[in-house]
Amino acid sequence: MTVPDAALGRTARTMTKGLPGPHYKWIALSNTTLGVLMATINSSIVLIALPNIFDGIGLNPLEPGNTSYLLWMMMGFLVVTAVLVVTFGRMGDMFGRIRMYNLGFAVFTVCSILLSVTWMHGSSAALWLIGWRIVQGIGGALLFANSAAILTDAFPADQRGMALGINAIAAISGSFIGLILGGVLGPQNWHFVFLVSVPFGLFGTIWAYLKLHDSGIRQQAKMDWWGNVTFAAGLISILVGITYGLQPYGGHTMGWTSPWVLTALIGGLVVLGIFLVIEHRIAQPMFQLSLFRLRAFSAGNIANLLTALGRGGLQFMLIIWLQGIWLPQHGYRFEDTPLWAGIYMIPLTVGFLVTAPLSGFLSDRIGPRWFTVGGALITALSFALLLLLPVDFSYPWFAVLLAVNGFGSGMFASPNRAEIMNSIPPSQRGVGAGMNATFMNASMVLSIGIFFSLMVVGLSHSLPTAMETGLVAQGVPDQAAQQISQLPPIAVLFSAFLGYNPMQQLLGPTLNALPPGHAAYLTGRSFFPHLITQPFHDGLTIAFWFAIVACVVAAVASLLTGKPRPAAEQEGRGSELAGVSGQDGAGVSELAVPAMVQAHGGHADDRPPVGDGDRRSGAPGDEDG
């Protein structure tokens, strides 16, 4: 049945009364950008400030019994966000994305306050901080899971690349900004590391509550409890196994052969296998496996995971490289290296900030594939060129290569995220965004496990001999030098990562028996960095080759995403009607159009299904459309 134009116009105006105005999309963009920026800054700010935090609570993180505190302080937030984003994305589809997002802002802010008022010391303080960091991760998961879906609802298809690109810029650049803030605030007072997000969190919570409105499809469904439980149990088991696999076990440098670690990893994989069986058999699954039949969604997420692995690995390698070796060799005190490491990594952030918004804007017009493939290949090239640098590099060349790496990452990030979100049917955008965020957040935990393990492999071959020879040359007795040289390589990595010089602690009373000149040299700025330079380069070579391969495979995956659909086909007739109401396609194209057509005796099948342009080719579509 044909709907008269005049009647259709009157219906459009009626249906849009009370909906957000034409400027709402910019409110949604600014608020969600603030939210993900705050969350990602907090995920990395602790990495640089760890020495100040542990000094402040009076705990030595390098003592064997305290290593688990160190690992959980680094990874607790990331593990929780990786586990919960899909569940919270699904809940956003069911109960409202804005409601879940607002709750995330509030939880995150409350946890920031509780973290900043820590008054305890020692292991009690460490457990308090770890506990509230884990709860803060719940708030972060609520923010990550729903921000992209909110933007996809608010912006028309031909502007989503730009909007999601800005959001991706905040998410990724926040991890680098956090390194700088941690270096600046940590030495002043470690409480500031957590306190800095409180005013922004309070402002953002109130602003989101007052200004954000749900404009997407709300899909009523039963909660998939068995799916949620098995997914959380399986993923937690794997990520915890990775965490403890980094610690020495028995006579081994790492714990990958530990029965407990193997049980956690294998058991986690088995439980995830059970999860997949459950999701295939229930009517309303938490994890929409059918989305993986969308080529743009599946290939785009694979590419995103692999590039995120390389980016996360680079972040850790640069911190170790700068704090443990280069900065002390160039006259910086170990206590000052966290701050200067953040400053010297600024070109990486600049390269990303320059290209990410531009690539998002251009990909809306000429398609994403040039940018995703090109960005992944440029990132791989930057890793290859970094391998050619000596460990004691000339900074201008180092800065240029960091900028190139940031350029490639920025070129890839915005179009990749827009391509993934544009492929998702409107009623499943929350769970789809959560699945995408799971890949993103899990990649950080995986990158810690993979790159630290690869570095340990490189260090374990040459570090013991180099350490023993260097100590003996400075007058340390053979027996003491041999004992110290058996130090687990992961402890050396943690020392470099934290900006510590461990020689004074390792040598202990032996220092008093050495000539003053030798003792001063061993505990000064030169001996430890020179000692680990060649072993570090061996490990760096292995780690960067892994990153190169990951980025090249990401480029291939980006080639396989398929031809993008035109914006008009993605949004159907809803975008045209949105123009009448002044909503720019936000909300009306998904909510008002079916009601308009049915109100005049028409059928939803008379128009292209919203967000379902690929159904003719066999891809899954919007079940509620």
PDB file of C-alpha atoms in Angstrom, residues 115-390:
ATOM      1  CA  LEU A 115      40.983   4.336  44.957  1.00  0.00           C
ATOM      2  CA  SER A 116      42.220   7.866  45.590  1.00  0.00           C
ATOM      3  CA  VAL A 117      41.458   7.763  49.352  1.00  0.00           C
ATOM      4  CA  THR A 118      43.474   4.600  50.094  1.00  0.00           C
ATOM      5  CA  TRP A 119      44.916   4.922  53.611  1.00  0.00           C
ATOM      6  CA  MET A 120      46.333   1.441  54.232  1.00  0.00           C
ATOM      7  CA  HIS A 121      49.865   0.135  53.711  1.00  0.00           C
ATOM      8  CA  GLY A 122      51.560  -3.044  52.554  1.00  0.00           C
ATOM      9  CA  SER A 123      49.638  -6.009  51.202  1.00  0.00           C
ATOM     10  CA  SER A 124      46.332  -4.697  52.619  1.00  0.00           C
ATOM     11  CA  ALA A 125      46.645  -1.552  50.518  1.00  0.00           C
ATOM     12  CA  ALA A 126      47.602  -3.604  47.455  1.00  0.00           C
ATOM     13  CA  LEU A 127      44.505  -5.807  47.846  1.00  0.00           C
ATOM     14  CA  TRP A 128      42.297  -2.709  48.339  1.00  0.00           C
ATOM     15  CA  LEU A 129      43.657  -1.138  45.157  1.00  0.00           C
ATOM     16  CA  ILE A 130      43.373  -4.343  43.133  1.00  0.00           C
ATOM     17  CA  GLY A 131      39.823  -4.967  44.356  1.00  0.00           C
ATOM     18  CA  TRP A 132      38.542  -1.521  43.427  1.00  0.00           C
ATOM     19  CA  ARG A 133      40.441  -1.583  40.126  1.00  0.00           C
ATOM     20  CA  ILE A 134      38.509  -4.754  39.302  1.00  0.00           C
ATOM     21  CA  VAL A 135      35.194  -3.082  40.213  1.00  0.00           C
ATOM     22  CA  GLN A 136      36.281  -0.044  38.200  1.00  0.00           C
ATOM     23  CA  GLY A 137      36.742  -2.425  35.286  1.00  0.00           C
ATOM     24  CA  ILE A 138      33.002  -3.178  35.527  1.00  0.00           C
ATOM     25  CA  GLY A 139      32.314   0.526  34.981  1.00  0.00           C
ATOM     26  CA  GLY A 140      34.795   0.586  32.121  1.00  0.00           C
ATOM     27  CA  ALA A 141      33.090  -2.426  30.510  1.00  0.00           C
ATOM     28  CA  LEU A 142      29.710  -0.649  30.666  1.00  0.00           C
ATOM     29  CA  LEU A 143      31.232   2.384  28.946  1.00  0.00           C
ATOM     30  CA  PHE A 144      33.122   0.401  26.284  1.00  0.00           C
ATOM     31  CA  ALA A 145      30.187  -1.898  25.498  1.00  0.00           C
ATOM     32  CA  ASN A 146      27.640   0.828  24.783  1.00  0.00           C
ATOM     33  CA  SER A 147      29.522   3.903  23.513  1.00  0.00           C
ATOM     34  CA  ALA A 148      29.933   2.656  19.926  1.00  0.00           C
ATOM     35  CA  ALA A 149      26.310   1.469  19.786  1.00  0.00           C
ATOM     36  CA  ILE A 150      25.084   4.868  21.047  1.00  0.00           C
ATOM     37  CA  LEU A 151      27.054   6.625  18.307  1.00  0.00           C
ATOM     38  CA  THR A 152      25.853   4.212  15.627  1.00  0.00           C
ATOM     39  CA  ASP A 153      22.268   4.948  16.680  1.00  0.00           C
ATOM     40  CA  ALA A 154      22.836   8.718  16.738  1.00  0.00           C
ATOM     41  CA  PHE A 155      24.705   9.225  13.438  1.00  0.00           C
ATOM     42  CA  PRO A 156      23.609   8.482   9.875  1.00  0.00           C
ATOM     43  CA  ALA A 157      25.689   5.915   7.989  1.00  0.00           C
ATOM     44  CA  ASP A 158      27.550   8.495   5.908  1.00  0.00           C
ATOM     45  CA  GLN A 159      28.887  10.196   9.071  1.00  0.00           C
ATOM     46  CA  ARG A 160      29.575   7.167  11.273  1.00  0.00           C
ATOM     47  CA  GLY A 161      33.159   6.743  10.132  1.00  0.00           C
ATOM     48  CA  MET A 162      33.936  10.234  11.378  1.00  0.00           C
ATOM     49  CA  ALA A 163      32.030   9.777  14.663  1.00  0.00           C
ATOM     50  CA  LEU A 164      33.348   6.315  15.455  1.00  0.00           C
ATOM     51  CA  GLY A 165      36.795   7.477  14.368  1.00  0.00           C
ATOM     52  CA  ILE A 166      36.808  10.263  16.954  1.00  0.00           C
ATOM     53  CA  ASN A 167      35.626   7.758  19.556  1.00  0.00           C
ATOM     54  CA  ALA A 168      38.382   5.327  18.532  1.00  0.00           C
ATOM     55  CA  ILE A 169      40.921   8.162  18.742  1.00  0.00           C
ATOM     56  CA  ALA A 170      39.862   8.756  22.344  1.00  0.00           C
ATOM     57  CA  ALA A 171      40.030   5.035  23.139  1.00  0.00           C
ATOM     58  CA  ILE A 172      43.515   4.475  21.726  1.00  0.00           C
ATOM     59  CA  SER A 173      45.157   7.834  22.389  1.00  0.00           C
ATOM     60  CA  GLY A 174      43.899   7.632  25.986  1.00  0.00           C
ATOM     61  CA  SER A 175      46.228   4.701  26.559  1.00  0.00           C
ATOM     62  CA  PHE A 176      49.182   6.868  25.519  1.00  0.00           C
ATOM     63  CA  ILE A 177      47.986  10.002  27.329  1.00  0.00           C
ATOM     64  CA  GLY A 178      47.692   7.884  30.472  1.00  0.00           C
ATOM     65  CA  LEU A 179      51.411   7.101  30.279  1.00  0.00           C
ATOM     66  CA  ILE A 180      52.271  10.800  30.292  1.00  0.00           C
ATOM     67  CA  LEU A 181      49.821  11.662  33.080  1.00  0.00           C
ATOM     68  CA  GLY A 182      51.089   8.774  35.193  1.00  0.00           C
ATOM     69  CA  GLY A 183      54.637  10.006  34.786  1.00  0.00           C
ATOM     70  CA  VAL A 184      53.670  13.555  35.761  1.00  0.00           C
ATOM     71  CA  LEU A 185      51.269  12.839  38.639  1.00  0.00           C
ATOM     72  CA  GLY A 186      52.867   9.745  40.189  1.00  0.00           C
ATOM     73  CA  PRO A 187      56.027  11.479  41.484  1.00  0.00           C
ATOM     74  CA  GLN A 188      53.930  14.325  42.948  1.00  0.00           C
ATOM     75  CA  ASN A 189      51.560  12.076  44.896  1.00  0.00           C
ATOM     76  CA  TRP A 190      50.435   8.621  43.826  1.00  0.00           C
ATOM     77  CA  HIS A 191      46.868   9.342  44.967  1.00  0.00           C
ATOM     78  CA  PHE A 192      46.604  11.890  42.125  1.00  0.00           C
ATOM     79  CA  VAL A 193      46.830   9.020  39.630  1.00  0.00           C
ATOM     80  CA  PHE A 194      43.305   7.964  40.625  1.00  0.00           C
ATOM     81  CA  LEU A 195      41.990  11.354  41.727  1.00  0.00           C
ATOM     82  CA  VAL A 196      42.528  12.970  38.307  1.00  0.00           C
ATOM     83  CA  SER A 197      39.503  11.226  36.775  1.00  0.00           C
ATOM     84  CA  VAL A 198      37.080  12.144  39.579  1.00  0.00           C
ATOM     85  CA  PRO A 199      35.997  15.637  38.385  1.00  0.00           C
ATOM     86  CA  PHE A 200      35.613  14.431  34.797  1.00  0.00           C
ATOM     87  CA  GLY A 201      33.678  11.405  36.003  1.00  0.00           C
ATOM     88  CA  LEU A 202      31.293  13.501  38.111  1.00  0.00           C
ATOM     89  CA  PHE A 203      30.717  15.933  35.247  1.00  0.00           C
ATOM     90  CA  GLY A 204      30.284  13.163  32.679  1.00  0.00           C
ATOM     91  CA  THR A 205      27.878  11.177  34.878  1.00  0.00           C
ATOM     92  CA  ILE A 206      25.556  14.141  35.424  1.00  0.00           C
ATOM     93  CA  TRP A 207      25.826  15.271  31.791  1.00  0.00           C
ATOM     94  CA  ALA A 208      25.039  11.786  30.449  1.00  0.00           C
ATOM     95  CA  TYR A 209      22.034  11.409  32.773  1.00  0.00           C
ATOM     96  CA  LEU A 210      20.559  14.747  31.711  1.00  0.00           C
ATOM     97  CA  LYS A 211      21.311  14.800  27.986  1.00  0.00           C
ATOM     98  CA  LEU A 212      21.568  11.293  26.541  1.00  0.00           C
ATOM     99  CA  HIS A 213      18.442   9.531  25.265  1.00  0.00           C
ATOM    100  CA  ASP A 214      17.914   6.063  23.820  1.00  0.00           C
ATOM    101  CA  SER A 215      17.230   6.301  20.087  1.00  0.00           C
ATOM    102  CA  GLY A 216      17.976   2.696  19.079  1.00  0.00           C
ATOM    103  CA  ILE A 217      15.881  -0.443  18.948  1.00  0.00           C
ATOM    104  CA  ARG A 218      15.359  -2.074  22.343  1.00  0.00           C
ATOM    105  CA  GLN A 219      15.223  -5.829  21.925  1.00  0.00           C
ATOM    106  CA  GLN A 220      13.194  -7.605  24.599  1.00  0.00           C
ATOM    107  CA  ALA A 221      14.714 -10.980  25.419  1.00  0.00           C
ATOM    108  CA  LYS A 222      15.494 -13.367  28.240  1.00  0.00           C
ATOM    109  CA  MET A 223      18.932 -13.179  29.801  1.00  0.00           C
ATOM    110  CA  ASP A 224      21.166 -16.007  28.627  1.00  0.00           C
ATOM    111  CA  TRP A 225      22.474 -16.956  32.074  1.00  0.00           C
ATOM    112  CA  TRP A 226      24.204 -20.181  31.028  1.00  0.00           C
ATOM    113  CA  GLY A 227      25.922 -18.378  28.185  1.00  0.00           C
ATOM    114  CA  ASN A 228      27.017 -15.543  30.458  1.00  0.00           C
ATOM    115  CA  VAL A 229      28.369 -17.899  33.124  1.00  0.00           C
ATOM    116  CA  THR A 230      30.286 -20.177  30.743  1.00  0.00           C
ATOM    117  CA  PHE A 231      31.713 -17.264  28.738  1.00  0.00           C
ATOM    118  CA  ALA A 232      32.882 -15.438  31.869  1.00  0.00           C
ATOM    119  CA  ALA A 233      34.298 -18.609  33.472  1.00  0.00           C
ATOM    120  CA  GLY A 234      36.130 -19.699  30.328  1.00  0.00           C
ATOM    121  CA  LEU A 235      37.622 -16.311  29.481  1.00  0.00           C
ATOM    122  CA  ILE A 236      38.601 -15.552  33.087  1.00  0.00           C
ATOM    123  CA  SER A 237      40.305 -18.942  33.337  1.00  0.00           C
ATOM    124  CA  ILE A 238      42.353 -18.290  30.187  1.00  0.00           C
ATOM    125  CA  LEU A 239      43.314 -14.731  31.126  1.00  0.00           C
ATOM    126  CA  VAL A 240      44.246 -15.725  34.681  1.00  0.00           C
ATOM    127  CA  GLY A 241      46.282 -18.604  33.267  1.00  0.00           C
ATOM    128  CA  ILE A 242      48.152 -16.129  31.066  1.00  0.00           C
ATOM    129  CA  THR A 243      48.738 -13.875  34.079  1.00  0.00           C
ATOM    130  CA  TYR A 244      50.314 -16.618  36.186  1.00  0.00           C
ATOM    131  CA  GLY A 245      52.113 -18.132  33.218  1.00  0.00           C
ATOM    132  CA  LEU A 246      54.426 -15.109  33.342  1.00  0.00           C
ATOM    133  CA  GLN A 247      55.719 -16.064  36.787  1.00  0.00           C
ATOM    134  CA  PRO A 248      58.605 -18.542  37.297  1.00  0.00           C
ATOM    135  CA  TYR A 249      57.697 -22.110  38.154  1.00  0.00           C
ATOM    136  CA  GLY A 250      60.097 -24.674  39.633  1.00  0.00           C
ATOM    137  CA  GLY A 251      63.349 -24.470  37.717  1.00  0.00           C
ATOM    138  CA  HIS A 252      61.709 -22.818  34.700  1.00  0.00           C
ATOM    139  CA  THR A 253      61.947 -19.154  33.801  1.00  0.00           C
ATOM    140  CA  MET A 254      58.174 -18.977  33.281  1.00  0.00           C
ATOM    141  CA  GLY A 255      55.136 -20.851  34.487  1.00  0.00           C
ATOM    142  CA  TRP A 256      53.694 -22.209  31.233  1.00  0.00           C
ATOM    143  CA  THR A 257      54.492 -25.785  32.320  1.00  0.00           C
ATOM    144  CA  SER A 258      52.856 -25.361  35.740  1.00  0.00           C
ATOM    145  CA  PRO A 259      49.992 -27.850  36.224  1.00  0.00           C
ATOM    146  CA  TRP A 260      47.837 -25.029  37.590  1.00  0.00           C
ATOM    147  CA  VAL A 261      48.478 -22.792  34.560  1.00  0.00           C
ATOM    148  CA  LEU A 262      47.902 -25.637  32.099  1.00  0.00           C
ATOM    149  CA  THR A 263      44.679 -26.549  33.890  1.00  0.00           C
ATOM    150  CA  ALA A 264      43.489 -22.940  33.714  1.00  0.00           C
ATOM    151  CA  LEU A 265      44.296 -22.591  30.014  1.00  0.00           C
ATOM    152  CA  ILE A 266      42.966 -25.976  28.887  1.00  0.00           C
ATOM    153  CA  GLY A 267      39.972 -25.808  31.215  1.00  0.00           C
ATOM    154  CA  GLY A 268      39.152 -22.324  29.954  1.00  0.00           C
ATOM    155  CA  LEU A 269      39.210 -23.521  26.339  1.00  0.00           C
ATOM    156  CA  VAL A 270      36.930 -26.452  27.211  1.00  0.00           C
ATOM    157  CA  VAL A 271      34.436 -24.182  28.968  1.00  0.00           C
ATOM    158  CA  LEU A 272      34.448 -21.776  25.991  1.00  0.00           C
ATOM    159  CA  GLY A 273      33.731 -24.780  23.757  1.00  0.00           C
ATOM    160  CA  ILE A 274      30.708 -25.573  25.954  1.00  0.00           C
ATOM    161  CA  PHE A 275      29.717 -21.902  25.685  1.00  0.00           C
ATOM    162  CA  LEU A 276      29.702 -22.117  21.869  1.00  0.00           C
ATOM    163  CA  VAL A 277      27.483 -25.220  21.977  1.00  0.00           C
ATOM    164  CA  ILE A 278      25.042 -23.409  24.303  1.00  0.00           C
ATOM    165  CA  GLU A 279      24.946 -20.331  22.076  1.00  0.00           C
ATOM    166  CA  HIS A 280      24.120 -22.471  19.033  1.00  0.00           C
ATOM    167  CA  ARG A 281      21.202 -24.176  20.746  1.00  0.00           C
ATOM    168  CA  ILE A 282      19.295 -21.475  22.637  1.00  0.00           C
ATOM    169  CA  ALA A 283      16.779 -19.130  21.062  1.00  0.00           C
ATOM    170  CA  GLN A 284      18.137 -15.855  22.469  1.00  0.00           C
ATOM    171  CA  PRO A 285      21.919 -16.181  22.891  1.00  0.00           C
ATOM    172  CA  MET A 286      24.150 -13.621  24.594  1.00  0.00           C
ATOM    173  CA  PHE A 287      26.856 -13.942  21.944  1.00  0.00           C
ATOM    174  CA  GLN A 288      25.335 -13.455  18.497  1.00  0.00           C
ATOM    175  CA  LEU A 289      27.414 -16.020  16.616  1.00  0.00           C
ATOM    176  CA  SER A 290      25.342 -15.310  13.510  1.00  0.00           C
ATOM    177  CA  LEU A 291      27.128 -11.956  13.261  1.00  0.00           C
ATOM    178  CA  PHE A 292      30.288 -13.819  12.273  1.00  0.00           C
ATOM    179  CA  ARG A 293      28.524 -14.777   9.025  1.00  0.00           C
ATOM    180  CA  LEU A 294      28.824 -11.091   8.155  1.00  0.00           C
ATOM    181  CA  ARG A 295      32.163 -10.942   6.394  1.00  0.00           C
ATOM    182  CA  ALA A 296      32.832  -7.323   7.360  1.00  0.00           C
ATOM    183  CA  PHE A 297      32.169  -8.128  11.025  1.00  0.00           C
ATOM    184  CA  SER A 298      34.276 -11.295  11.283  1.00  0.00           C
ATOM    185  CA  ALA A 299      37.232 -10.188   9.138  1.00  0.00           C
ATOM    186  CA  GLY A 300      37.170  -6.694  10.652  1.00  0.00           C
ATOM    187  CA  ASN A 301      37.334  -8.063  14.200  1.00  0.00           C
ATOM    188  CA  ILE A 302      40.211 -10.404  13.315  1.00  0.00           C
ATOM    189  CA  ALA A 303      42.132  -7.461  11.860  1.00  0.00           C
ATOM    190  CA  ASN A 304      41.304  -5.344  14.920  1.00  0.00           C
ATOM    191  CA  LEU A 305      42.516  -8.050  17.314  1.00  0.00           C
ATOM    192  CA  LEU A 306      45.823  -8.514  15.489  1.00  0.00           C
ATOM    193  CA  THR A 307      46.656  -4.818  15.162  1.00  0.00           C
ATOM    194  CA  ALA A 308      45.712  -4.285  18.815  1.00  0.00           C
ATOM    195  CA  LEU A 309      48.125  -7.084  19.763  1.00  0.00           C
ATOM    196  CA  GLY A 310      50.917  -5.296  17.922  1.00  0.00           C
ATOM    197  CA  ARG A 311      49.990  -1.916  19.391  1.00  0.00           C
ATOM    198  CA  GLY A 312      49.787  -3.257  22.953  1.00  0.00           C
ATOM    199  CA  GLY A 313      53.101  -5.078  22.559  1.00  0.00           C
ATOM    200  CA  LEU A 314      54.765  -1.937  21.239  1.00  0.00           C
ATOM    201  CA  GLN A 315      53.564   0.012  24.271  1.00  0.00           C
ATOM    202  CA  PHE A 316      55.198  -2.415  26.694  1.00  0.00           C
ATOM    203  CA  MET A 317      58.390  -2.775  24.672  1.00  0.00           C
ATOM    204  CA  LEU A 318      58.845   0.994  24.441  1.00  0.00           C
ATOM    205  CA  ILE A 319      58.407   1.436  28.199  1.00  0.00           C
ATOM    206  CA  ILE A 320      61.064  -1.224  28.888  1.00  0.00           C
ATOM    207  CA  TRP A 321      63.356   0.119  26.167  1.00  0.00           C
ATOM    208  CA  LEU A 322      63.199   3.707  27.396  1.00  0.00           C
ATOM    209  CA  GLN A 323      62.967   3.255  31.173  1.00  0.00           C
ATOM    210  CA  GLY A 324      65.341   0.336  31.560  1.00  0.00           C
ATOM    211  CA  ILE A 325      68.025   1.127  28.982  1.00  0.00           C
ATOM    212  CA  TRP A 326      68.010   4.285  26.885  1.00  0.00           C
ATOM    213  CA  LEU A 327      67.089   6.973  29.429  1.00  0.00           C
ATOM    214  CA  PRO A 328      69.541   5.833  32.160  1.00  0.00           C
ATOM    215  CA  GLN A 329      72.299   5.596  29.541  1.00  0.00           C
ATOM    216  CA  HIS A 330      71.579   9.200  28.593  1.00  0.00           C
ATOM    217  CA  GLY A 331      71.885  10.576  32.117  1.00  0.00           C
ATOM    218  CA  TYR A 332      68.356  10.275  33.523  1.00  0.00           C
ATOM    219  CA  ARG A 333      67.906   8.988  37.043  1.00  0.00           C
ATOM    220  CA  PHE A 334      65.888   5.787  37.346  1.00  0.00           C
ATOM    221  CA  GLU A 335      63.378   7.661  39.493  1.00  0.00           C
ATOM    222  CA  ASP A 336      62.737  10.122  36.639  1.00  0.00           C
ATOM    223  CA  THR A 337      62.477   7.632  33.780  1.00  0.00           C
ATOM    224  CA  PRO A 338      58.667   7.033  33.961  1.00  0.00           C
ATOM    225  CA  LEU A 339      57.930  10.709  33.267  1.00  0.00           C
ATOM    226  CA  TRP A 340      60.464  11.023  30.470  1.00  0.00           C
ATOM    227  CA  ALA A 341      59.415   7.747  28.884  1.00  0.00           C
ATOM    228  CA  GLY A 342      55.913   9.198  28.498  1.00  0.00           C
ATOM    229  CA  ILE A 343      57.314  12.438  27.059  1.00  0.00           C
ATOM    230  CA  TYR A 344      59.587  10.673  24.563  1.00  0.00           C
ATOM    231  CA  MET A 345      56.645   8.594  23.300  1.00  0.00           C
ATOM    232  CA  ILE A 346      54.597  11.681  22.360  1.00  0.00           C
ATOM    233  CA  PRO A 347      55.361  11.293  18.587  1.00  0.00           C
ATOM    234  CA  LEU A 348      53.426   8.023  18.652  1.00  0.00           C
ATOM    235  CA  THR A 349      50.328   9.821  19.956  1.00  0.00           C
ATOM    236  CA  VAL A 350      50.791  12.742  17.542  1.00  0.00           C
ATOM    237  CA  GLY A 351      50.978  10.411  14.534  1.00  0.00           C
ATOM    238  CA  PHE A 352      47.794   8.704  15.631  1.00  0.00           C
ATOM    239  CA  LEU A 353      45.901  11.937  16.360  1.00  0.00           C
ATOM    240  CA  VAL A 354      46.793  13.398  12.962  1.00  0.00           C
ATOM    241  CA  THR A 355      45.557  10.503  10.830  1.00  0.00           C
ATOM    242  CA  ALA A 356      42.703   8.880  12.783  1.00  0.00           C
ATOM    243  CA  PRO A 357      40.076  11.626  12.273  1.00  0.00           C
ATOM    244  CA  LEU A 358      41.154  12.231   8.689  1.00  0.00           C
ATOM    245  CA  SER A 359      40.934   8.559   7.740  1.00  0.00           C
ATOM    246  CA  GLY A 360      37.516   8.294   9.378  1.00  0.00           C
ATOM    247  CA  PHE A 361      36.264  11.321   7.437  1.00  0.00           C
ATOM    248  CA  LEU A 362      37.651  10.122   4.088  1.00  0.00           C
ATOM    249  CA  SER A 363      36.545   6.511   4.536  1.00  0.00           C
ATOM    250  CA  ASP A 364      32.924   7.709   4.753  1.00  0.00           C
ATOM    251  CA  ARG A 365      33.343   8.970   1.197  1.00  0.00           C
ATOM    252  CA  ILE A 366      35.664   6.556  -0.611  1.00  0.00           C
ATOM    253  CA  GLY A 367      35.311   3.404   1.462  1.00  0.00           C
ATOM    254  CA  PRO A 368      37.366   1.923   4.312  1.00  0.00           C
ATOM    255  CA  ARG A 369      39.473  -0.737   2.575  1.00  0.00           C
ATOM    256  CA  TRP A 370      42.283   1.553   1.359  1.00  0.00           C
ATOM    257  CA  PHE A 371      42.736   2.825   4.893  1.00  0.00           C
ATOM    258  CA  THR A 372      42.469  -0.442   6.820  1.00  0.00           C
ATOM    259  CA  VAL A 373      44.819  -2.356   4.527  1.00  0.00           C
ATOM    260  CA  GLY A 374      47.217   0.554   4.117  1.00  0.00           C
ATOM    261  CA  GLY A 375      47.240   1.359   7.825  1.00  0.00           C
ATOM    262  CA  ALA A 376      48.040  -2.229   8.827  1.00  0.00           C
ATOM    263  CA  LEU A 377      50.880  -2.427   6.283  1.00  0.00           C
ATOM    264  CA  ILE A 378      52.360   0.918   7.372  1.00  0.00           C
ATOM    265  CA  THR A 379      52.278  -0.275  10.975  1.00  0.00           C
ATOM    266  CA  ALA A 380      54.088  -3.485   9.966  1.00  0.00           C
ATOM    267  CA  LEU A 381      56.697  -1.399   8.108  1.00  0.00           C
ATOM    268  CA  SER A 382      57.320   0.741  11.197  1.00  0.00           C
ATOM    269  CA  PHE A 383      58.016  -2.378  13.279  1.00  0.00           C
ATOM    270  CA  ALA A 384      60.493  -3.577  10.634  1.00  0.00           C
ATOM    271  CA  LEU A 385      62.282  -0.219  10.641  1.00  0.00           C
ATOM    272  CA  LEU A 386      62.402  -0.145  14.452  1.00  0.00           C
ATOM    273  CA  LEU A 387      64.271  -3.459  14.278  1.00  0.00           C
ATOM    274  CA  LEU A 388      67.016  -1.741  12.285  1.00  0.00           C
ATOM    275  CA  LEU A 389      67.670   0.782  15.072  1.00  0.00           C
ATOM    276  CA  PRO A 390      70.408   0.029  17.586  1.00  0.00           C
TER     277      PRO A 390
END
